[in-house]
Amino acid sequence: MNKIERNRPGQTNGKPKRVTILQVAADAGVSFAAVSKVLRNAYGVSESLRERVNASIKKLGYTPNTAARGLRGRSFVVGVVFPDMRNPFLADIFAGISAGFERTPYQAVQGIASQSNERDLTQAMIDMQMDGLILVSSSLSPEQLTDLGSRIPAVAIGNRPLVETTFDTVNNNDEQSGRLVVQHLAKQGAERIAMLSLEHPTAMRMRESGYRHEMEAQGLSAYINIARTEQTPRGIYGGMEKLLESRPQALFCWCDAVAFEAISHARSNGLRVPEDLAIVGHDNTVYCALDQNSLTSVDQSGEQIGTHAARLLVERFEGRIETEQILLQPRLVVRRSSTLDG
């Protein structure tokens, strides 16, 4: 009588044999790629798939090849895409991102993208197998961002989606920024309050909305005056010239760097700041507090924004699937450039 030997999973004729990923996939009824994703703790794996694969791994006694798994695993590199680095506020954001990764194995590398090449740059970062992306003031369309977030963990800073999406966001409450500025200037006695904004659709539209709504709330609708410019010295100069034609008493600039240029332009036209023209910036960058500048500015805490973005990515790497949107509240830091009452 022949003896029938029952082999346990992972054994053939009584001799141990390494179980393969293909065997795990067959047992779980999924693809090789699906098992690989579970083993790598890859982005976008559903809990049901993870449970099914892990059950088969336990049943078959599968042991991953640690060395090979390490080579196929994470790069521990995160790409950060900026539109420009001349604005000190963006440097504050990057400092916050770096601080957020300080106690983790992740490192941040930055890339500068123009409106025309941002899509190519983000794709290059994906091709380089970076683990995640942080996009600051992205020019990508909502559809492009949604597609990006479905392929790689991503956080968008300065981009507030109107519908549920695939990526996390960290934003300043830009509507409140506009309101704070108008409230302050109206309290100083200003009525003709103008705004120098940015041409391309960005968070500036929310700041404009806050400015408009507060001008209406203060009974100053007749003085609403917005000039949108390109982010160039020539564009800013043209915007200032246009606004000065209406002789505003105060000016809200979309960022501190532009506010400094506005101060210079006003003085070159014989205007005193703040006596003839009060000026307020946005971002409260380090140069605002210098005595020779003393620029009133909206503080949206760039470092805090960056730290939140880093935390959100780490949570994604650790398995969070649901999207999260963080909205930070700004505060106005008042200095000499806007104190009309002396």
Tab-separated table of C-alpha atoms in Angstrom:
chain	number	residue	atom	x	y	z
A	1	MET	CA	0.000	0.000	0.000
A	2	ASN	CA	1.404	3.262	-1.051
A	3	LYS	CA	1.798	5.872	1.627
A	4	ILE	CA	0.107	9.159	0.757
A	5	GLU	CA	2.059	12.175	2.036
A	6	ARG	CA	0.170	15.406	2.465
A	7	ASN	CA	2.402	18.399	1.881
A	8	ARG	CA	1.929	21.573	3.835
A	9	PRO	CA	2.043	24.848	1.916
A	10	GLY	CA	5.622	25.653	1.054
A	11	GLN	CA	6.778	22.039	0.985
A	12	THR	CA	7.234	19.486	-1.840
A	13	ASN	CA	7.819	15.841	-0.989
A	14	GLY	CA	8.521	16.879	2.570
A	15	LYS	CA	11.221	19.355	1.626
A	16	PRO	CA	10.716	23.072	2.346
A	17	LYS	CA	10.364	25.219	-0.749
A	18	ARG	CA	10.028	29.009	-0.885
A	19	VAL	CA	6.482	30.116	-1.654
A	20	THR	CA	6.390	32.615	-4.510
A	21	ILE	CA	4.359	35.779	-5.035
A	22	LEU	CA	2.632	34.027	-7.944
A	23	GLN	CA	1.375	31.351	-5.567
A	24	VAL	CA	0.105	33.991	-3.138
A	25	ALA	CA	-1.624	35.805	-6.006
A	26	ALA	CA	-3.276	32.597	-7.218
A	27	ASP	CA	-4.472	31.704	-3.726
A	28	ALA	CA	-5.859	35.193	-3.114
A	29	GLY	CA	-7.392	35.383	-6.577
A	30	VAL	CA	-5.581	38.610	-7.441
A	31	SER	CA	-2.794	39.678	-9.770
A	32	PHE	CA	0.954	39.539	-9.174
A	33	ALA	CA	0.964	43.367	-9.185
A	34	ALA	CA	-1.702	43.490	-6.470
A	35	VAL	CA	0.353	41.272	-4.149
A	36	SER	CA	3.427	43.373	-4.872
A	37	LYS	CA	1.549	46.536	-3.923
A	38	VAL	CA	0.450	45.046	-0.614
A	39	LEU	CA	3.996	43.918	0.179
A	40	ARG	CA	5.347	47.401	-0.594
A	41	ASN	CA	2.534	49.068	1.347
A	42	ALA	CA	1.948	50.988	-1.870
A	43	TYR	CA	-0.359	53.944	-2.216
A	44	GLY	CA	-4.027	53.326	-3.011
A	45	VAL	CA	-4.331	49.715	-1.759
A	46	SER	CA	-7.808	49.052	-0.372
A	47	GLU	CA	-8.233	47.469	3.042
A	48	SER	CA	-10.162	44.522	1.581
A	49	LEU	CA	-7.339	43.725	-0.871
A	50	ARG	CA	-4.763	44.040	1.899
A	51	GLU	CA	-6.714	41.626	4.130
A	52	ARG	CA	-7.188	39.072	1.335
A	53	VAL	CA	-3.509	39.061	0.370
A	54	ASN	CA	-2.318	38.939	3.973
A	55	ALA	CA	-4.634	35.986	4.644
A	56	SER	CA	-3.044	34.074	1.753
A	57	ILE	CA	0.449	35.036	2.923
A	58	LYS	CA	-0.311	33.637	6.361
A	59	LYS	CA	-1.988	30.522	4.962
A	60	LEU	CA	0.892	29.680	2.589
A	61	GLY	CA	3.666	30.769	4.924
A	62	TYR	CA	5.092	33.212	2.392
A	63	THR	CA	8.273	35.014	3.478
A	64	PRO	CA	9.334	38.044	1.407
A	65	ASN	CA	12.857	38.288	0.076
A	66	THR	CA	13.951	41.193	2.265
A	67	ALA	CA	16.805	42.356	0.062
A	68	ALA	CA	14.726	42.388	-3.112
A	69	ARG	CA	11.834	44.005	-1.298
A	70	GLY	CA	14.101	46.821	-0.151
A	71	LEU	CA	15.252	47.485	-3.699
A	72	ARG	CA	11.666	47.628	-4.954
A	73	GLY	CA	10.409	49.658	-2.003
A	74	ARG	CA	10.318	53.307	-1.167
A	75	SER	CA	12.882	55.862	-2.228
A	76	PHE	CA	12.203	58.032	0.867
A	77	VAL	CA	12.412	61.090	-1.389
A	78	VAL	CA	9.603	63.633	-1.791
A	79	GLY	CA	9.478	66.117	-4.656
A	80	VAL	CA	8.421	69.701	-3.898
A	81	VAL	CA	7.365	71.780	-6.906
A	82	PHE	CA	7.527	75.582	-6.645
A	83	PRO	CA	6.545	78.207	-9.228
A	84	ASP	CA	9.427	80.452	-8.160
A	85	MET	CA	11.924	80.736	-5.309
A	86	ARG	CA	12.494	84.498	-5.374
A	87	ASN	CA	9.573	84.998	-2.999
A	88	PRO	CA	10.874	84.527	0.586
A	89	PHE	CA	7.495	83.095	1.584
A	90	LEU	CA	8.171	80.015	-0.545
A	91	ALA	CA	11.465	79.518	1.271
A	92	ASP	CA	9.476	79.585	4.535
A	93	ILE	CA	7.244	76.806	3.206
A	94	PHE	CA	10.237	74.674	2.235
A	95	ALA	CA	11.758	75.203	5.695
A	96	GLY	CA	8.507	73.925	7.215
A	97	ILE	CA	8.465	70.888	4.916
A	98	SER	CA	12.054	70.039	5.837
A	99	ALA	CA	11.230	70.417	9.533
A	100	GLY	CA	8.188	68.167	9.096
A	101	PHE	CA	10.360	65.370	7.705
A	102	GLU	CA	13.078	65.852	10.332
A	103	ARG	CA	12.149	62.842	12.485
A	104	THR	CA	11.303	60.613	9.520
A	105	PRO	CA	13.450	58.837	6.916
A	106	TYR	CA	12.109	61.125	4.179
A	107	GLN	CA	14.041	63.877	2.407
A	108	ALA	CA	12.591	66.714	0.318
A	109	VAL	CA	14.051	67.871	-2.985
A	110	GLN	CA	12.743	70.898	-4.827
A	111	GLY	CA	12.058	71.707	-8.439
A	112	ILE	CA	11.079	74.999	-10.065
A	113	ALA	CA	8.286	74.793	-12.638
A	114	SER	CA	6.917	77.393	-14.998
A	115	GLN	CA	3.300	77.301	-16.066
A	116	SER	CA	4.329	75.573	-19.295
A	117	ASN	CA	6.473	72.768	-17.859
A	118	GLU	CA	4.920	71.871	-14.494
A	119	ARG	CA	3.228	68.773	-15.870
A	120	ASP	CA	6.507	67.531	-17.363
A	121	LEU	CA	8.363	68.166	-14.101
A	122	THR	CA	5.842	66.278	-11.976
A	123	GLN	CA	5.931	63.352	-14.408
A	124	ALA	CA	9.733	63.330	-14.256
A	125	MET	CA	9.558	63.138	-10.459
A	126	ILE	CA	7.152	60.207	-10.690
A	127	ASP	CA	9.461	58.500	-13.190
A	128	MET	CA	12.316	58.953	-10.706
A	129	GLN	CA	10.171	56.926	-8.262
A	130	MET	CA	9.779	59.645	-5.674
A	131	ASP	CA	7.383	58.552	-2.949
A	132	GLY	CA	5.179	61.644	-3.011
A	133	LEU	CA	4.780	65.193	-4.271
A	134	ILE	CA	4.011	68.569	-2.701
A	135	LEU	CA	2.850	71.177	-5.208
A	136	VAL	CA	2.939	74.844	-4.181
A	137	SER	CA	0.633	77.268	-6.039
A	138	SER	CA	0.251	74.723	-8.809
A	139	SER	CA	-0.856	75.831	-12.267
A	140	LEU	CA	-2.201	72.355	-13.087
A	141	SER	CA	-5.917	72.104	-13.812
A	142	PRO	CA	-8.233	70.411	-11.268
A	143	GLU	CA	-8.464	67.425	-13.622
A	144	GLN	CA	-4.674	67.153	-13.889
A	145	LEU	CA	-4.265	67.381	-10.111
A	146	THR	CA	-6.929	64.727	-9.579
A	147	ASP	CA	-5.182	62.412	-12.035
A	148	LEU	CA	-1.849	63.069	-10.335
A	149	GLY	CA	-3.291	62.281	-6.908
A	150	SER	CA	-4.609	58.942	-8.172
A	151	ARG	CA	-1.081	57.899	-9.198
A	152	ILE	CA	1.057	59.160	-6.310
A	153	PRO	CA	0.456	60.602	-2.814
A	154	ALA	CA	0.199	64.364	-3.327
A	155	VAL	CA	-0.447	67.514	-1.318
A	156	ALA	CA	-1.409	70.801	-2.972
A	157	ILE	CA	-0.641	74.072	-1.183
A	158	GLY	CA	-2.608	77.117	-2.301
A	159	ASN	CA	-5.156	75.127	-4.268
A	160	ARG	CA	-8.592	74.599	-2.775
A	161	PRO	CA	-10.655	71.967	-4.652
A	162	LEU	CA	-14.366	72.619	-5.022
A	163	VAL	CA	-15.252	68.920	-4.973
A	164	GLU	CA	-13.950	65.743	-3.368
A	165	THR	CA	-10.642	64.825	-4.925
A	166	THR	CA	-7.682	62.456	-4.720
A	167	PHE	CA	-5.100	64.721	-3.101
A	168	ASP	CA	-4.695	66.482	0.248
A	169	THR	CA	-4.551	70.265	0.557
A	170	VAL	CA	-3.158	72.861	2.944
A	171	ASN	CA	-4.435	76.396	2.506
A	172	ASN	CA	-4.580	79.772	4.124
A	173	ASN	CA	-8.090	81.170	4.534
A	174	ASP	CA	-7.507	83.677	1.740
A	175	GLU	CA	-11.026	85.052	1.892
A	176	GLN	CA	-10.339	86.046	5.493
A	177	SER	CA	-7.035	87.643	4.442
A	178	GLY	CA	-8.875	90.065	2.179
A	179	ARG	CA	-11.407	90.858	4.871
A	180	LEU	CA	-8.764	91.530	7.530
A	181	VAL	CA	-6.949	94.025	5.319
A	182	VAL	CA	-10.071	96.010	4.413
A	183	GLN	CA	-11.280	96.019	8.023
A	184	HIS	CA	-7.942	97.437	9.177
A	185	LEU	CA	-7.695	100.100	6.473
A	186	ALA	CA	-11.323	101.176	6.883
A	187	LYS	CA	-10.720	101.546	10.616
A	188	GLN	CA	-7.815	103.844	9.734
A	189	GLY	CA	-10.269	106.034	7.827
A	190	ALA	CA	-9.458	104.908	4.285
A	191	GLU	CA	-12.292	104.590	1.773
A	192	ARG	CA	-10.575	104.345	-1.608
A	193	ILE	CA	-8.909	100.987	-0.979
A	194	ALA	CA	-7.430	99.329	-4.078
A	195	MET	CA	-6.004	95.847	-4.599
A	196	LEU	CA	-3.052	94.744	-6.717
A	197	SER	CA	-3.667	91.088	-7.610
A	198	LEU	CA	-2.175	88.367	-9.788
A	199	GLU	CA	-3.328	87.650	-13.330
A	200	HIS	CA	-3.474	83.844	-13.297
A	201	PRO	CA	-6.257	82.079	-11.327
A	202	THR	CA	-4.799	81.097	-7.966
A	203	ALA	CA	-5.541	81.638	-4.284
A	204	MET	CA	-5.655	85.325	-5.249
A	205	ARG	CA	-9.265	84.876	-6.344
A	206	MET	CA	-10.204	84.034	-2.758
A	207	ARG	CA	-8.323	87.109	-1.505
A	208	GLU	CA	-10.134	89.216	-4.075
A	209	SER	CA	-13.435	87.737	-2.899
A	210	GLY	CA	-12.658	88.642	0.712
A	211	TYR	CA	-11.633	92.149	-0.338
A	212	ARG	CA	-14.857	92.635	-2.342
A	213	HIS	CA	-17.144	91.270	0.359
A	214	GLU	CA	-15.596	93.391	3.092
A	215	MET	CA	-15.645	96.529	0.919
A	216	GLU	CA	-19.379	95.900	0.474
A	217	ALA	CA	-19.815	95.264	4.201
A	218	GLN	CA	-18.087	98.574	4.969
A	219	GLY	CA	-20.326	100.450	2.507
A	220	LEU	CA	-17.418	101.039	0.126
A	221	SER	CA	-18.667	99.163	-2.952
A	222	ALA	CA	-18.207	102.238	-5.143
A	223	TYR	CA	-14.453	102.163	-4.456
A	224	ILE	CA	-13.768	98.522	-5.324
A	225	ASN	CA	-10.715	98.647	-7.584
A	226	ILE	CA	-8.654	95.582	-8.547
A	227	ALA	CA	-5.754	95.515	-10.995
A	228	ARG	CA	-4.448	92.086	-12.025
A	229	THR	CA	-0.852	91.923	-13.199
A	230	GLU	CA	1.737	89.478	-14.421
A	231	GLN	CA	4.376	88.489	-11.863
A	232	THR	CA	7.029	90.656	-13.512
A	233	PRO	CA	8.483	94.121	-12.715
A	234	ARG	CA	6.884	95.455	-15.898
A	235	GLY	CA	3.509	93.970	-14.996
A	236	ILE	CA	3.616	95.334	-11.459
A	237	TYR	CA	4.630	98.773	-12.750
A	238	GLY	CA	1.687	98.783	-15.166
A	239	GLY	CA	-0.716	97.720	-12.430
A	240	MET	CA	0.496	100.463	-10.106
A	241	GLU	CA	0.176	103.104	-12.824
A	242	LYS	CA	-3.391	102.002	-13.500
A	243	LEU	CA	-4.381	102.069	-9.824
A	244	LEU	CA	-2.752	105.423	-9.075
A	245	GLU	CA	-4.933	107.060	-11.727
A	246	SER	CA	-7.871	106.733	-9.309
A	247	ARG	CA	-5.813	108.187	-6.428
A	248	PRO	CA	-6.426	105.436	-3.846
A	249	GLN	CA	-5.817	106.107	-0.163
A	250	ALA	CA	-4.666	102.545	0.484
A	251	LEU	CA	-3.365	99.559	-1.442
A	252	PHE	CA	-3.512	95.829	-0.673
A	253	CYS	CA	-0.775	93.901	-2.516
A	254	TRP	CA	-0.993	90.171	-3.157
A	255	CYS	CA	2.449	89.488	-1.634
A	256	ASP	CA	5.164	91.314	0.309
A	257	ALA	CA	7.620	91.420	-2.588
A	258	VAL	CA	5.042	93.297	-4.661
A	259	ALA	CA	4.244	95.583	-1.716
A	260	PHE	CA	7.908	96.609	-1.480
A	261	GLU	CA	7.907	97.428	-5.190
A	262	ALA	CA	4.678	99.385	-4.711
A	263	ILE	CA	6.256	101.441	-1.924
A	264	SER	CA	9.219	102.253	-4.151
A	265	HIS	CA	6.945	103.187	-7.046
A	266	ALA	CA	4.732	105.373	-4.846
A	267	ARG	CA	7.707	107.283	-3.467
A	268	SER	CA	9.132	107.798	-6.948
A	269	ASN	CA	5.799	109.450	-7.785
A	270	GLY	CA	6.126	111.819	-4.838
A	271	LEU	CA	3.697	109.956	-2.578
A	272	ARG	CA	4.378	109.507	1.122
A	273	VAL	CA	3.776	106.102	2.702
A	274	PRO	CA	1.504	105.868	4.650
A	275	GLU	CA	0.368	109.520	4.726
A	276	ASP	CA	-0.639	109.647	1.044
A	277	LEU	CA	-0.890	105.932	0.365
A	278	ALA	CA	-1.135	103.187	2.990
A	279	ILE	CA	0.274	99.866	1.761
A	280	VAL	CA	-0.361	96.333	3.054
A	281	GLY	CA	1.367	93.152	1.893
A	282	HIS	CA	0.694	89.456	2.347
A	283	ASP	CA	2.807	86.607	3.819
A	284	ASN	CA	4.617	88.538	6.599
A	285	THR	CA	8.034	87.524	5.308
A	286	VAL	CA	11.182	88.256	7.280
A	287	TYR	CA	11.896	91.611	5.586
A	288	CYS	CA	8.586	93.151	6.724
A	289	ALA	CA	9.832	93.635	10.278
A	290	LEU	CA	13.010	95.495	9.290
A	291	ASP	CA	12.761	99.054	10.567
A	292	GLN	CA	13.344	100.653	7.163
A	293	ASN	CA	10.453	98.616	5.729
A	294	SER	CA	7.969	98.280	8.606
A	295	LEU	CA	5.399	96.722	6.268
A	296	THR	CA	1.956	95.764	7.516
A	297	SER	CA	1.288	92.254	6.254
A	298	VAL	CA	-1.040	89.277	6.556
A	299	ASP	CA	0.712	86.384	8.280
A	300	GLN	CA	-0.265	82.960	6.928
A	301	SER	CA	2.694	81.133	8.534
A	302	GLY	CA	4.577	79.566	5.648
A	303	GLU	CA	6.519	77.232	7.922
A	304	GLN	CA	3.322	75.919	9.487
A	305	ILE	CA	1.838	75.299	6.043
A	306	GLY	CA	4.941	73.333	5.042
A	307	THR	CA	4.960	71.293	8.245
A	308	HIS	CA	1.302	70.328	7.760
A	309	ALA	CA	2.005	69.283	4.162
A	310	ALA	CA	4.859	67.012	5.263
A	311	ARG	CA	2.689	65.446	7.967
A	312	LEU	CA	-0.117	64.725	5.506
A	313	LEU	CA	2.268	62.930	3.153
A	314	VAL	CA	3.741	60.807	5.942
A	315	GLU	CA	0.206	59.803	6.951
A	316	ARG	CA	-0.456	58.765	3.350
A	317	PHE	CA	2.730	56.707	3.284
A	318	GLU	CA	1.536	54.986	6.460
A	319	GLY	CA	-1.758	53.949	4.880
A	320	ARG	CA	-4.310	56.753	5.178
A	321	ILE	CA	-6.578	56.669	2.123
A	322	GLU	CA	-9.149	59.397	2.850
A	323	THR	CA	-8.271	62.890	1.650
A	324	GLU	CA	-7.771	65.704	4.128
A	325	GLN	CA	-8.090	69.457	3.622
A	326	ILE	CA	-6.474	71.812	6.141
A	327	LEU	CA	-7.500	75.472	6.296
A	328	LEU	CA	-5.327	77.787	8.406
A	329	GLN	CA	-6.522	81.125	9.761
A	330	PRO	CA	-4.424	84.234	8.989
A	331	ARG	CA	-3.659	87.209	11.210
A	332	LEU	CA	-2.779	90.792	10.360
A	333	VAL	CA	0.520	92.164	11.667
A	334	VAL	CA	0.210	95.958	11.720
A	335	ARG	CA	3.280	98.145	11.157
A	336	ARG	CA	3.991	101.716	10.051
A	337	SER	CA	3.182	101.297	6.342
A	338	SER	CA	-0.572	101.413	7.018
A	339	THR	CA	-1.075	103.487	10.170
A	340	LEU	CA	-2.811	106.551	8.730
A	341	ASP	CA	-3.550	108.085	12.132
A	342	GLY	CA	0.163	108.176	13.021
